[in-house]
Coordinates of C-alpha atoms in Angstrom, one line a residue:
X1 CA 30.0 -222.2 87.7
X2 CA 28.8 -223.2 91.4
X3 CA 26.2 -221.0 93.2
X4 CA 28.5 -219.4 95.5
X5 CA 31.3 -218.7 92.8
X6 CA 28.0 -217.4 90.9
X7 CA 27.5 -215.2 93.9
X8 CA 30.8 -213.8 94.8
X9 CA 30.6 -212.5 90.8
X10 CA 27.8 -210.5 91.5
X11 CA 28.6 -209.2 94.6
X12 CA 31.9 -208.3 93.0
X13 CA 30.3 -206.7 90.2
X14 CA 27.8 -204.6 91.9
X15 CA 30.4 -203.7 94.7
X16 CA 32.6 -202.5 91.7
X17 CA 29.3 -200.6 90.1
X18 CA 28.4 -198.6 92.7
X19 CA 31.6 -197.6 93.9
X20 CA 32.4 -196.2 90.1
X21 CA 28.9 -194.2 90.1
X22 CA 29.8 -193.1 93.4
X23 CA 33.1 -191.9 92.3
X24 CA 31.5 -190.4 89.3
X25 CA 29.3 -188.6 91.1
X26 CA 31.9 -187.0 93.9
X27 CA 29.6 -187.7 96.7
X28 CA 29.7 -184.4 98.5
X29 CA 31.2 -185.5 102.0
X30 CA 32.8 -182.0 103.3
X31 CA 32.4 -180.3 99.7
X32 CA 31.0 -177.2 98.3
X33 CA 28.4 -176.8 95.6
X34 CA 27.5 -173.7 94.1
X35 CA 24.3 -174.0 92.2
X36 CA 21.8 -171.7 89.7
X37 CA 18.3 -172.1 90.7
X38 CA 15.6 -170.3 88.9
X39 CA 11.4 -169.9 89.8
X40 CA 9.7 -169.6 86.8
X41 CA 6.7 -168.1 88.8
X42 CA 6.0 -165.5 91.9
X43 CA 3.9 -165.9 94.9
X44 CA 0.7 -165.0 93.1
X45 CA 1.2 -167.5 90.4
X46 CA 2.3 -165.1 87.8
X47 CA 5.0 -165.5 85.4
X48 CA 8.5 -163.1 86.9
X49 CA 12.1 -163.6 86.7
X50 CA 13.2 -164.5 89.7
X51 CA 17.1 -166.4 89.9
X52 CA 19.0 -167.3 92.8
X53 CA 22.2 -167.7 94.1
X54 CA 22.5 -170.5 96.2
X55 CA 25.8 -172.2 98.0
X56 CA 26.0 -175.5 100.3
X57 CA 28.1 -176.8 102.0
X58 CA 28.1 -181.2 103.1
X59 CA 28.8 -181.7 106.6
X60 CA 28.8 -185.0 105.7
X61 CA 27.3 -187.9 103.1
X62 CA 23.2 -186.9 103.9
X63 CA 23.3 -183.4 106.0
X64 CA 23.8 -180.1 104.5
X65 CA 23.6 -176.5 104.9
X66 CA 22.3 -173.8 102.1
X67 CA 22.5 -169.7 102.0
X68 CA 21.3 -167.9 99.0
X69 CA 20.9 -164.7 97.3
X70 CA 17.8 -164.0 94.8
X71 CA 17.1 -161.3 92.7
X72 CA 13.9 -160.9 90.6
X73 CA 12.5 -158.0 88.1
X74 CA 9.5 -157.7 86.4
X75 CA 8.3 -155.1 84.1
X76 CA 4.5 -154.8 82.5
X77 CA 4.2 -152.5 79.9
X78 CA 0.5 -151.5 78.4
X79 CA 0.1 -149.2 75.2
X80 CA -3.2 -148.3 74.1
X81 CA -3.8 -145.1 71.2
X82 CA -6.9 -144.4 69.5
X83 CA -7.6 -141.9 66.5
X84 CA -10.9 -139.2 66.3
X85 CA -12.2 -136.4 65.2
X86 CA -13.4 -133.1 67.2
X87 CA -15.8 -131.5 64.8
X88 CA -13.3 -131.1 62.1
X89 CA -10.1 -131.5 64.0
X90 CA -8.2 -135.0 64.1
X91 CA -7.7 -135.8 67.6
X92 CA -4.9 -138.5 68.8
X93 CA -5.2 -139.9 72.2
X94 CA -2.2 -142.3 73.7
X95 CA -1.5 -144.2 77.5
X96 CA 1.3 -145.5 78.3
X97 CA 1.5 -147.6 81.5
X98 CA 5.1 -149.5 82.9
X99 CA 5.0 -151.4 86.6
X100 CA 8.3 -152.4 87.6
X101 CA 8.6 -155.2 90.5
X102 CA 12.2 -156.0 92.4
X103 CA 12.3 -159.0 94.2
X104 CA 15.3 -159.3 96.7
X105 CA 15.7 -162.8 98.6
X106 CA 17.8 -164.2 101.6
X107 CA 18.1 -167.3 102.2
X108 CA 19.1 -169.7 104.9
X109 CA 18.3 -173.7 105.2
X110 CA 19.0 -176.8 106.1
X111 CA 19.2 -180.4 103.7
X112 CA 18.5 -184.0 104.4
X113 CA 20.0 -186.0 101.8
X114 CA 17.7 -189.3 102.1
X115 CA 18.6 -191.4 99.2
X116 CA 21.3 -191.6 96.5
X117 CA 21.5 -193.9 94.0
X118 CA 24.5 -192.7 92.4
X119 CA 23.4 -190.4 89.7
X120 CA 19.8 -189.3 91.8
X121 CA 20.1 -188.1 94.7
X122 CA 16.8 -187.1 96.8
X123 CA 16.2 -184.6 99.1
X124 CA 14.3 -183.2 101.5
X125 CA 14.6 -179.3 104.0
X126 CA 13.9 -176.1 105.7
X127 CA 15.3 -172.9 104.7
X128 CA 13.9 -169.1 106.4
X129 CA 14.9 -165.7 105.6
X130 CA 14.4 -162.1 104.3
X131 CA 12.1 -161.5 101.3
X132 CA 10.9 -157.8 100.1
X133 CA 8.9 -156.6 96.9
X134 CA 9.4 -153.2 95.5
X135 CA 7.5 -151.2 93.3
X136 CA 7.0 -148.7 91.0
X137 CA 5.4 -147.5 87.9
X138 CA 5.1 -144.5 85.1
X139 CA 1.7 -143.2 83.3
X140 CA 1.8 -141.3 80.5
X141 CA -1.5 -140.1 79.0
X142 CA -1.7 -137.5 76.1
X143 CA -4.8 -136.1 73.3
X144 CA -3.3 -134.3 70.8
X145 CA -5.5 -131.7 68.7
X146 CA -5.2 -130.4 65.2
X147 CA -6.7 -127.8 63.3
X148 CA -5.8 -126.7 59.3
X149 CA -6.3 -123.2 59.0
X150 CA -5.6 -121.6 55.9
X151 CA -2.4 -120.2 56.8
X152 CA -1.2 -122.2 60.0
X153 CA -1.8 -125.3 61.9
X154 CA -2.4 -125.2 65.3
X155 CA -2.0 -128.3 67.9
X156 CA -3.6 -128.4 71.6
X157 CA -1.7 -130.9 73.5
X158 CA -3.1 -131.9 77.0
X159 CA -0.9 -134.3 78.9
X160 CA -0.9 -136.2 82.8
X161 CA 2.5 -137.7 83.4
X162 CA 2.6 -139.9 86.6
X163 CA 5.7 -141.3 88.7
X164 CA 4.8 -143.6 91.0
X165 CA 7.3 -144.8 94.2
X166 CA 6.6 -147.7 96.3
X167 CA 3.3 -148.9 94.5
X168 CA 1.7 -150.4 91.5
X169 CA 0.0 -147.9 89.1
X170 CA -3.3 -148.8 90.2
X171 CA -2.4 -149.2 94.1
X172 CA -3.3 -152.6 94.4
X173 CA 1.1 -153.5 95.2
X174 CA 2.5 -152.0 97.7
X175 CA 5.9 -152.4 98.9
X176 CA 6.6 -155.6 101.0
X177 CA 8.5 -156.4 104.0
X178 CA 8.9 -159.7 105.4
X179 CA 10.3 -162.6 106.4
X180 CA 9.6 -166.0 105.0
X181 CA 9.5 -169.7 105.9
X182 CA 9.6 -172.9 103.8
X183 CA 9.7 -176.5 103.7
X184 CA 10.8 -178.2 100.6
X185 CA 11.7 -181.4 98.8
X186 CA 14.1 -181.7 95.7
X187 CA 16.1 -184.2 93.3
X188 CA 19.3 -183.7 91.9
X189 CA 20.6 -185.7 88.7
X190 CA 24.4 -186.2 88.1
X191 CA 24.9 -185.3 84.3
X192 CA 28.6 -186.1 84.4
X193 CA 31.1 -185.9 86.9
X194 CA 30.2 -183.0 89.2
X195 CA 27.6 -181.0 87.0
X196 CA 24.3 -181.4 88.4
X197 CA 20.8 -180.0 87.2
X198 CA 17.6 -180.7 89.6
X199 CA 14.2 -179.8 90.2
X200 CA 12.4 -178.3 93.9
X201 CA 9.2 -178.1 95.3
X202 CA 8.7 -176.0 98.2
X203 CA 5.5 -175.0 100.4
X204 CA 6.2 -171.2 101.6
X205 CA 4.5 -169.2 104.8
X206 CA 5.1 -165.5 103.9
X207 CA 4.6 -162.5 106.2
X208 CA 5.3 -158.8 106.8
X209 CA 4.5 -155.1 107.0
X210 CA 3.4 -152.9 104.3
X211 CA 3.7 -149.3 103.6
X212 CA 1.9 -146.8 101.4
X213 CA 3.3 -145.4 98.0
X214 CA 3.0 -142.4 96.7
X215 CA 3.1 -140.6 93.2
X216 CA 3.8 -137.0 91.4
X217 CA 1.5 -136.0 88.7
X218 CA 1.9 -133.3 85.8
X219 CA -0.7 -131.7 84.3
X220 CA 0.2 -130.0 81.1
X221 CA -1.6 -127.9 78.6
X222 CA 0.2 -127.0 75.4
X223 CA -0.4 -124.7 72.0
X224 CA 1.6 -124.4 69.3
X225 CA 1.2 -122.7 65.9
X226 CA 3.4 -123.9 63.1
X227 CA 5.3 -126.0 65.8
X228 CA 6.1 -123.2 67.3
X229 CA 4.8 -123.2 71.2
X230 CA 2.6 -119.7 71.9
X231 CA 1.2 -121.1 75.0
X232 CA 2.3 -123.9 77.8
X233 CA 1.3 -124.5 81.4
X234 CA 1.8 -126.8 84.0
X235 CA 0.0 -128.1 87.6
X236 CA 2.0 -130.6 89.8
X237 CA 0.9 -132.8 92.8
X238 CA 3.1 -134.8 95.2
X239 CA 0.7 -137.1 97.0
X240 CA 3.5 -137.6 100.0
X241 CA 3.3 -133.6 100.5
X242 CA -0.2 -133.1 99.6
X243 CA 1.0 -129.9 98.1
X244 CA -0.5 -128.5 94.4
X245 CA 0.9 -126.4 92.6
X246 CA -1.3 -124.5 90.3
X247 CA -1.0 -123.4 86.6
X248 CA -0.7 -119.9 88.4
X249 CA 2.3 -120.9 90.5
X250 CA -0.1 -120.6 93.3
X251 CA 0.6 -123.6 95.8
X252 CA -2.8 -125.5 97.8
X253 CA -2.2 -128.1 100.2
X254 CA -4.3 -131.1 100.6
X255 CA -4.6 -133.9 102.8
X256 CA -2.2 -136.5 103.2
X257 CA -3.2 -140.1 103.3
X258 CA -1.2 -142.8 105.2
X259 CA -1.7 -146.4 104.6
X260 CA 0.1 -149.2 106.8
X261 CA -0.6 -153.4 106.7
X262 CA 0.4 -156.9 107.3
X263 CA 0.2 -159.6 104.7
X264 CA 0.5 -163.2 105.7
X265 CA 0.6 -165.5 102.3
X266 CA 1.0 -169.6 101.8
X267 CA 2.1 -170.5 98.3
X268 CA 4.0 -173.5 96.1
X269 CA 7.2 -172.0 94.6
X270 CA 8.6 -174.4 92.3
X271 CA 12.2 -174.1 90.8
X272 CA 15.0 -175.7 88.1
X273 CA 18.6 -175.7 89.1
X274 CA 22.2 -176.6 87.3
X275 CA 25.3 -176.7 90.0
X276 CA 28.8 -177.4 90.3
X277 CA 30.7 -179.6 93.0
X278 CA 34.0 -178.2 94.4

């Protein structure tokens, strides 16, 4: 075989392989892809579950435009219990504490497809948008008293149930505000035809207002002989209103604290995705 009948074989054959991974692929020229894209982490580096929704659109072989919806809930629960003794009397003590965390997302960006080579393709963008964090939290806290008399058995139960709205249990999250910025790169990997799956690395500016929460707390005192209750009263406090009402049913205001922030943040979010070509 001469050199240039040599040659003209392997230009056929490579002309003939790309075009079959390209075709394989469905190079996205004017199409849709709807794709799953998950963060395995939050901004503080903390494992949450966070997925997003995200949609592009090709406006041609290289340039392409993304919107996205995310949602992402965390909940923290802590038990602690601990048995003793009160002169004679076996005394049970329980907390329970739950944070909850929302996470809503929008989304809004901008792709540079910068090299494909047929089954990897490599990527490269800016996306802004809306991102808030929500919180709120229960504590439950309860000692439980027992005394064996000869006839009866009396328990004294002393309880503090807490609701919290807009905050952490222990006020250090409040709820967030904000809009966000990022610039990211990515890789996609063609499993077969259309399907997809594909990694991201993004650097994220973060900023907005925050607001104070605010919590109701119950104070209860209960005695009960036999299980029967003889004897039960209760205090409550709204920290919004800074109103008290007593065990009396008496009512004391207090004061009424107001706290209001900025947060300005800089993180990595890293994320997996799987998507579909229409």
């Amino acid at each position: 075989m001469t050199m240039k009948k040599l040659l003209f074989v392997v230009g056929l054959a490579l002309t003939t392989l790309t075009a079959s991974a390209q075709e394989e692929v469905g190079l996205p020229a004017g199409l849709f892809t709807l794709e799953w894209k998950f963060n395995p982490f939050d901004y503080e580096s903390k494992p949450v579950k966070v997925a997003q929704l995200n949609g592009r659109l090709f406006l041609n072989d290289n340039q392409a435009v993304r919107m996205g919806v995310g949602v992402g809930f965390d909940r923290d629960t802590d038990e602690n219990s601990a048995n003793g003794t009160e002169g004679t009397s076996p005394v049970l003590s329980s907390t329970k504490t739950t944070n909850d965390a929302l996470t809503l997302r929008f989304s809004l960006g901008y792709e540079y497809h910068f090299a494909n080579t047929g089954r990897l393709d490599f990527y490269g963008g800016l996306e802004g948008g809306y991102l808030g964090r929500f919180f709120s939290a229960t504590k439950e806290y309860s000692t439980t008293q027992t005394q064996i008399e000869t006839t009866s058995s009396i328990t004294f139960n002393d309880y503090v149930n807490t609701e919290y709205n807009k905050r952490s249990s222990d006020g250090d999250k409040l709820n967030e505000n904000g809009i966000f910025a990022s610039i990211f790169t990515g890789i996609d990997y063609y499993i077969y035809k259309k399907l997809y799956i594909g990694a991201e690395l993004g650097v994220t500016f973060n900023t907005g207002k925050k607001k104070n929460g605010n919590y109701t707390e119950v104070t209860g005192h209960r005695e009960s002989i036999n299980g029967s209750i003889v004897d039960e009263r209760v205090k409550k406090y709204s920290s919004e209103t800074g109103i008290t009402t007593n065990y009396d049913g008496t009512t004391t205001q207090g004061p009424v604290t107001e706290t209001k922030g900025t947060y300005t943040k800089v993180y990595i979010e890293p994320s997996i995705r799987i998507g579909w070509m229409f």
